């Protein structure tokens, strides 16, 4: 027989959900449905977030961004999880989580600074309690655990949400972070957005466990498997995990509709039928269907949200269509207080090349 504590660490066999893909409610869900006003706000943020995402993709094609990793299809994960945070909590995102930053209130132009080619992250982490967007896989998991543990030692009521991709769970940093989170009982929620691929590597080639959520068991970290295209369920699961006060590993099953970035050709490793099947499980359509069936979302409100999203996209275009002048030499200015010999050599070589 499995020990009671061990049993409590195991995720469910099927992902938890509150809404079926057609928007109808799940009758026997153990999750609590968020209040109507919360659901309406989640819908609004998802619509605005998706429009921001498509606008950023277009700006990349126009040369205004150096690269952009789209999160289309993953809006329920990003909006649902971030909306569950309290003002005093911290978010530790990855390079794919621009929609999460915008949802947290970070200015869209500041959100895209790094992807535009700037040498700094673009925003003040302390203003919105958002750590830097991490490009190296899984390094933000250690940042989140260290931060949350330090906050607890200082007596602060602060939790951390760290966003990861499925590929990040294959990195050593994630295992170290889960291990210390379990030992210290650090108030950290690990949300793994399992979108099926680590660039072109499918789940079948990087994980042999029943689910990624099962990885928490070995570290004494409670684990949850959730439908990542159900924004109501993601919000409910993350909110419950934050209120628990200790670490939780959440695997959210979702899908990356677009390619890894604009530099990737996704047709080389997946077919159109697979993408179409996930388009049928669209997270925005799902919450819209539910709200409409409840009489909470009528044509007027839908139109107003769409207009807000277009206005937001227009503001992003205006801010990103401003030409910036970058000095390549500034790359070396804030690495060390006293530049090392190696950095001085690199700076001199760059100056010579530019001359």
Coordinates of C-alpha atoms in Angstrom, one line a residue:
X1 CA 0.0 0.0 0.0
X2 CA 1.2 3.5 -0.8
X3 CA 2.0 5.6 2.2
X4 CA -0.5 8.5 2.7
X5 CA 2.0 11.2 2.3
X6 CA 3.4 9.6 -0.9
X7 CA -0.1 9.2 -2.3
X8 CA -0.7 13.0 -1.7
X9 CA 2.3 13.8 -3.9
X10 CA 1.0 11.9 -7.0
X11 CA -0.8 13.7 -9.8
X12 CA -4.1 12.5 -11.1
X13 CA -4.0 10.1 -14.1
X14 CA -6.1 12.5 -16.2
X15 CA -5.5 16.3 -16.3
X16 CA -7.7 18.3 -14.0
X17 CA -10.2 20.5 -15.8
X18 CA -13.2 22.7 -15.2
X19 CA -14.3 23.1 -18.8
X20 CA -14.5 20.6 -21.6
X21 CA -13.0 21.7 -25.0
X22 CA -16.5 22.8 -26.1
X23 CA -16.9 25.1 -23.1
X24 CA -19.3 22.9 -21.2
X25 CA -18.5 22.5 -17.5
X26 CA -16.9 19.4 -16.1
X27 CA -19.5 18.0 -13.7
X28 CA -17.3 16.1 -11.2
X29 CA -14.2 18.4 -11.1
X30 CA -12.5 18.7 -7.7
X31 CA -11.5 22.2 -8.6
X32 CA -13.5 25.3 -7.5
X33 CA -14.8 27.4 -10.4
X34 CA -13.5 31.0 -10.2
X35 CA -16.1 33.7 -9.7
X36 CA -17.8 35.2 -12.7
X37 CA -15.9 38.5 -12.5
X38 CA -12.6 36.6 -12.5
X39 CA -13.6 34.5 -15.5
X40 CA -14.5 37.6 -17.5
X41 CA -11.2 39.3 -16.6
X42 CA -9.3 36.1 -17.6
X43 CA -11.1 36.2 -21.0
X44 CA -10.3 39.8 -21.5
X45 CA -6.6 39.3 -20.7
X46 CA -6.4 36.3 -23.0
X47 CA -7.9 38.2 -26.0
X48 CA -5.6 41.2 -25.4
X49 CA -2.6 38.8 -24.9
X50 CA -3.3 36.9 -28.1
X51 CA -3.5 40.2 -30.1
X52 CA -0.3 41.3 -28.5
X53 CA 1.3 38.0 -29.5
X54 CA 0.2 38.2 -33.1
X55 CA 1.3 41.8 -33.3
X56 CA 4.8 41.0 -32.0
X57 CA 5.0 38.2 -34.5
X58 CA 4.2 40.6 -37.3
X59 CA 6.8 43.1 -36.0
X60 CA 9.4 40.4 -36.2
X61 CA 8.6 39.8 -39.8
X62 CA 8.9 43.6 -40.4
X63 CA 12.4 43.6 -38.8
X64 CA 11.4 45.5 -35.7
X65 CA 12.2 42.6 -33.4
X66 CA 15.3 40.4 -33.8
X67 CA 13.4 37.3 -32.8
X68 CA 10.0 36.5 -31.2
X69 CA 8.9 33.2 -29.6
X70 CA 5.2 33.1 -29.9
X71 CA 3.0 31.7 -27.2
X72 CA -0.2 31.4 -29.3
X73 CA -2.2 28.5 -27.9
X74 CA -0.7 28.8 -24.5
X75 CA -2.7 31.9 -23.3
X76 CA -4.6 29.9 -20.7
X77 CA -1.3 28.9 -19.0
X78 CA 0.2 32.3 -19.0
X79 CA -2.9 34.4 -18.2
X80 CA -4.4 31.9 -15.8
X81 CA -1.3 31.4 -13.7
X82 CA -0.2 35.1 -13.6
X83 CA -3.7 36.3 -12.7
X84 CA -3.6 34.0 -9.7
X85 CA -0.6 35.8 -8.3
X86 CA -1.0 38.3 -5.5
X87 CA 0.6 41.8 -5.7
X88 CA 3.3 40.7 -3.3
X89 CA 4.3 37.6 -5.2
X90 CA 7.0 37.3 -7.9
X91 CA 7.0 35.9 -11.4
X92 CA 10.1 34.3 -12.9
X93 CA 9.4 33.9 -16.7
X94 CA 11.2 32.5 -19.7
X95 CA 11.8 34.0 -23.2
X96 CA 8.4 32.6 -24.4
X97 CA 6.4 34.3 -21.6
X98 CA 5.9 37.8 -23.0
X99 CA 2.1 37.5 -22.7
X100 CA 2.7 36.7 -19.0
X101 CA 4.7 39.8 -18.5
X102 CA 2.0 42.0 -20.2
X103 CA -0.6 40.3 -18.1
X104 CA 1.4 41.2 -15.0
X105 CA 1.4 44.9 -16.1
X106 CA 4.8 45.3 -17.7
X107 CA 4.8 47.8 -20.5
X108 CA 4.8 46.0 -23.9
X109 CA 7.7 48.0 -25.3
X110 CA 9.7 47.2 -22.2
X111 CA 8.7 43.6 -22.4
X112 CA 10.1 43.4 -26.0
X113 CA 13.3 45.3 -25.4
X114 CA 15.4 42.2 -25.1
X115 CA 13.9 40.6 -28.2
X116 CA 14.4 43.9 -30.0
X117 CA 18.1 43.6 -29.5
X118 CA 18.7 45.7 -26.4
X119 CA 21.4 44.6 -24.0
X120 CA 19.2 44.9 -20.9
X121 CA 15.9 43.3 -20.0
X122 CA 14.0 46.6 -20.5
X123 CA 12.0 46.8 -17.3
X124 CA 12.6 47.3 -13.6
X125 CA 12.0 43.8 -11.9
X126 CA 11.1 45.4 -8.6
X127 CA 8.3 47.6 -10.1
X128 CA 6.1 44.6 -11.1
X129 CA 7.9 41.9 -9.2
X130 CA 8.9 40.1 -12.4
X131 CA 12.4 38.6 -12.8
X132 CA 14.3 38.8 -16.0
X133 CA 13.1 36.7 -18.9
X134 CA 15.5 33.7 -19.0
X135 CA 16.8 32.4 -22.3
X136 CA 19.0 29.7 -20.8
X137 CA 16.6 26.8 -20.0
X138 CA 15.6 26.3 -16.4
X139 CA 18.0 28.8 -14.8
X140 CA 15.0 30.8 -13.6
X141 CA 13.8 27.8 -11.5
X142 CA 16.9 28.2 -9.2
X143 CA 16.3 32.0 -9.1
X144 CA 12.7 31.4 -8.0
X145 CA 13.6 28.9 -5.2
X146 CA 16.5 31.0 -3.9
X147 CA 14.3 34.1 -3.9
X148 CA 11.3 32.4 -2.2
X149 CA 13.5 30.8 0.4
X150 CA 15.2 34.1 1.2
X151 CA 11.9 35.8 1.5
X152 CA 10.7 33.2 4.0
X153 CA 13.9 33.6 6.1
X154 CA 13.2 37.4 6.2
X155 CA 9.6 36.8 7.3
X156 CA 8.0 38.1 4.2
X157 CA 4.7 36.7 2.9
X158 CA 5.9 36.2 -0.7
X159 CA 5.5 33.3 -3.1
X160 CA 7.2 32.7 -6.4
X161 CA 5.8 31.4 -9.7
X162 CA 8.3 30.1 -12.1
X163 CA 7.3 29.3 -15.7
X164 CA 9.1 26.5 -17.5
X165 CA 8.7 24.6 -20.8
X166 CA 8.7 20.8 -21.1
X167 CA 12.3 20.9 -22.4
X168 CA 13.4 22.7 -19.2
X169 CA 12.5 19.6 -17.1
X170 CA 15.3 17.7 -18.8
X171 CA 17.9 20.3 -17.5
X172 CA 19.8 19.7 -14.3
X173 CA 18.8 23.2 -12.9
X174 CA 15.2 22.1 -12.7
X175 CA 16.1 19.0 -10.7
X176 CA 18.3 21.0 -8.3
X177 CA 15.5 23.6 -7.9
X178 CA 12.9 21.0 -7.1
X179 CA 15.2 19.2 -4.7
X180 CA 15.9 22.4 -2.6
X181 CA 12.3 23.5 -2.9
X182 CA 11.3 20.2 -1.4
X183 CA 13.9 20.3 1.4
X184 CA 13.3 23.9 2.3
X185 CA 9.5 23.7 1.7
X186 CA 10.0 26.9 -0.2
X187 CA 6.8 28.7 -1.4
X188 CA 7.4 28.1 -5.1
X189 CA 5.0 27.0 -7.8
X190 CA 6.7 25.4 -10.8
X191 CA 4.4 25.7 -13.8
X192 CA 5.6 23.5 -16.7
X193 CA 3.9 24.5 -19.9
X194 CA 4.1 21.2 -21.7
X195 CA 3.5 22.3 -25.3
X196 CA 4.7 19.0 -26.8
X197 CA 8.1 20.0 -28.1
X198 CA 11.5 21.3 -26.9
X199 CA 12.1 23.1 -30.2
X200 CA 11.8 20.0 -32.4
X201 CA 12.3 17.3 -29.8
X202 CA 8.9 15.6 -28.9
X203 CA 8.0 14.5 -25.4
X204 CA 8.5 10.8 -26.3
X205 CA 12.3 11.5 -26.7
X206 CA 12.9 13.3 -23.5
X207 CA 10.7 11.7 -20.8
X208 CA 9.8 8.2 -19.8
X209 CA 7.7 9.0 -16.8
X210 CA 3.9 8.8 -16.9
X211 CA 3.8 12.6 -16.9
X212 CA 6.1 15.4 -16.2
X213 CA 4.1 16.1 -13.1
X214 CA 5.3 12.7 -11.7
X215 CA 8.8 14.2 -11.5
X216 CA 7.9 16.0 -8.3
X217 CA 7.3 12.8 -6.3
X218 CA 11.0 12.0 -6.0
X219 CA 11.6 15.4 -4.4
X220 CA 8.7 15.3 -2.0
X221 CA 7.0 18.1 -3.9
X222 CA 3.2 17.7 -4.5
X223 CA 2.3 17.5 -8.2
X224 CA -0.7 18.4 -10.3
X225 CA -1.6 17.6 -13.9
X226 CA -4.0 20.2 -15.4
X227 CA -5.5 20.9 -18.8
X228 CA -3.4 23.8 -19.9
X229 CA -6.0 25.1 -22.4
X230 CA -8.6 25.5 -19.6
X231 CA -7.9 29.0 -18.2
X232 CA -10.4 28.5 -15.3
X233 CA -8.6 25.3 -14.2
X234 CA -5.1 26.8 -14.5
X235 CA -6.2 29.7 -12.4
X236 CA -7.8 27.5 -9.8
X237 CA -4.8 25.1 -9.6
X238 CA -2.2 27.9 -9.3
X239 CA -4.2 29.8 -6.8
X240 CA -4.6 26.7 -4.6
X241 CA -0.9 26.0 -4.9
X242 CA 0.1 29.5 -3.9
X243 CA -2.2 29.3 -0.9
X244 CA -0.7 26.0 0.2
X245 CA 2.5 27.8 1.2
X246 CA 5.0 25.2 0.1
X247 CA 6.3 24.0 -3.3
X248 CA 4.1 22.5 -6.0
X249 CA 4.9 21.2 -9.4
X250 CA 2.2 21.7 -12.0
X251 CA 2.2 20.3 -15.5
X252 CA -0.1 22.1 -17.8
X253 CA -0.9 20.2 -21.1
X254 CA -1.0 22.7 -23.9
X255 CA 0.4 23.2 -27.4
X256 CA 2.6 25.7 -29.3
X257 CA 0.6 26.6 -32.4
X258 CA 3.3 28.6 -34.1
X259 CA 6.9 27.6 -34.7
X260 CA 9.5 27.7 -32.0
X261 CA 10.5 31.2 -33.2
X262 CA 10.5 32.9 -36.6
X263 CA 13.8 31.2 -37.3
X264 CA 12.2 27.7 -37.0
X265 CA 10.4 25.6 -39.6
X266 CA 8.0 23.5 -37.6
X267 CA 6.7 21.6 -40.7
X268 CA 9.9 19.6 -40.5
X269 CA 8.9 17.8 -37.4
X270 CA 5.1 18.0 -37.1
X271 CA 2.2 17.7 -39.5
X272 CA -0.7 19.9 -40.2
X273 CA -3.3 17.4 -38.8
X274 CA -1.6 17.6 -35.3
X275 CA -1.8 21.4 -35.3
X276 CA -5.5 21.3 -36.5
X277 CA -6.4 18.9 -33.6
X278 CA -5.0 21.4 -31.1
X279 CA -6.7 24.4 -32.8
X280 CA -9.9 22.6 -32.0
X281 CA -9.0 22.8 -28.3
X282 CA -8.4 26.6 -28.5
X283 CA -8.3 28.1 -25.0
X284 CA -9.9 31.4 -26.0
X285 CA -12.8 29.7 -27.8
X286 CA -13.3 27.5 -24.8
X287 CA -13.8 30.2 -22.2
X288 CA -15.8 32.3 -24.6
X289 CA -18.2 29.4 -25.2
X290 CA -18.7 28.9 -21.5
X291 CA -19.2 32.6 -20.7
X292 CA -21.6 33.0 -23.6
X293 CA -23.7 30.0 -22.5
X294 CA -23.9 31.6 -19.1
X295 CA -25.1 34.9 -20.5
X296 CA -22.0 36.6 -19.2
X297 CA -20.5 37.4 -22.5
X298 CA -22.7 39.1 -25.1
X299 CA -22.0 40.7 -28.4
X300 CA -21.4 44.1 -27.0
X301 CA -18.9 43.0 -24.4
X302 CA -17.1 40.8 -27.0
X303 CA -16.9 43.8 -29.3
X304 CA -15.5 46.0 -26.5
X305 CA -12.8 43.5 -25.6
X306 CA -11.8 43.1 -29.3
X307 CA -11.6 46.9 -29.6
X308 CA -9.4 47.1 -26.5
X309 CA -7.1 44.5 -28.0
X310 CA -6.8 46.4 -31.2
X311 CA -6.0 49.6 -29.4
X312 CA -3.4 47.8 -27.4
X313 CA -1.8 46.4 -30.6
X314 CA -1.8 49.8 -32.1
X315 CA 0.1 51.2 -29.1
X316 CA 2.6 48.4 -29.4
X317 CA 3.2 49.2 -33.1
X318 CA 3.6 52.9 -32.3
X319 CA 6.2 52.2 -29.6
X320 CA 8.1 49.6 -31.6
X321 CA 8.2 51.7 -34.8
X322 CA 10.6 54.1 -33.2
X323 CA 14.2 53.7 -34.5
X324 CA 16.8 53.2 -31.8
X325 CA 20.5 53.9 -32.0
X326 CA 22.5 51.2 -30.3
X327 CA 26.2 51.6 -29.5
X328 CA 27.8 48.1 -29.7
X329 CA 30.6 49.2 -27.3
X330 CA 28.0 49.5 -24.5
X331 CA 27.9 45.7 -24.4
X332 CA 31.0 45.8 -22.3
X333 CA 30.1 48.7 -19.9
X334 CA 28.1 46.9 -17.2
X335 CA 29.6 43.4 -17.1
X336 CA 32.2 44.1 -14.3
X337 CA 32.9 47.2 -12.2
X338 CA 36.5 46.8 -13.4
X339 CA 36.7 45.2 -16.9
X340 CA 38.8 42.1 -17.2
X341 CA 41.7 41.8 -19.6
X342 CA 39.6 39.4 -21.7
X343 CA 36.7 41.9 -22.0
X344 CA 39.1 44.7 -22.8
X345 CA 40.6 42.7 -25.6
X346 CA 37.1 41.9 -27.0
X347 CA 36.1 45.6 -26.8
X348 CA 39.2 46.6 -28.6
X349 CA 38.7 44.0 -31.3
X350 CA 35.1 45.1 -31.8
X351 CA 36.2 48.8 -32.0
X352 CA 38.8 47.9 -34.6
X353 CA 36.3 45.9 -36.7
X354 CA 33.7 48.8 -36.6
X355 CA 36.4 51.3 -37.6

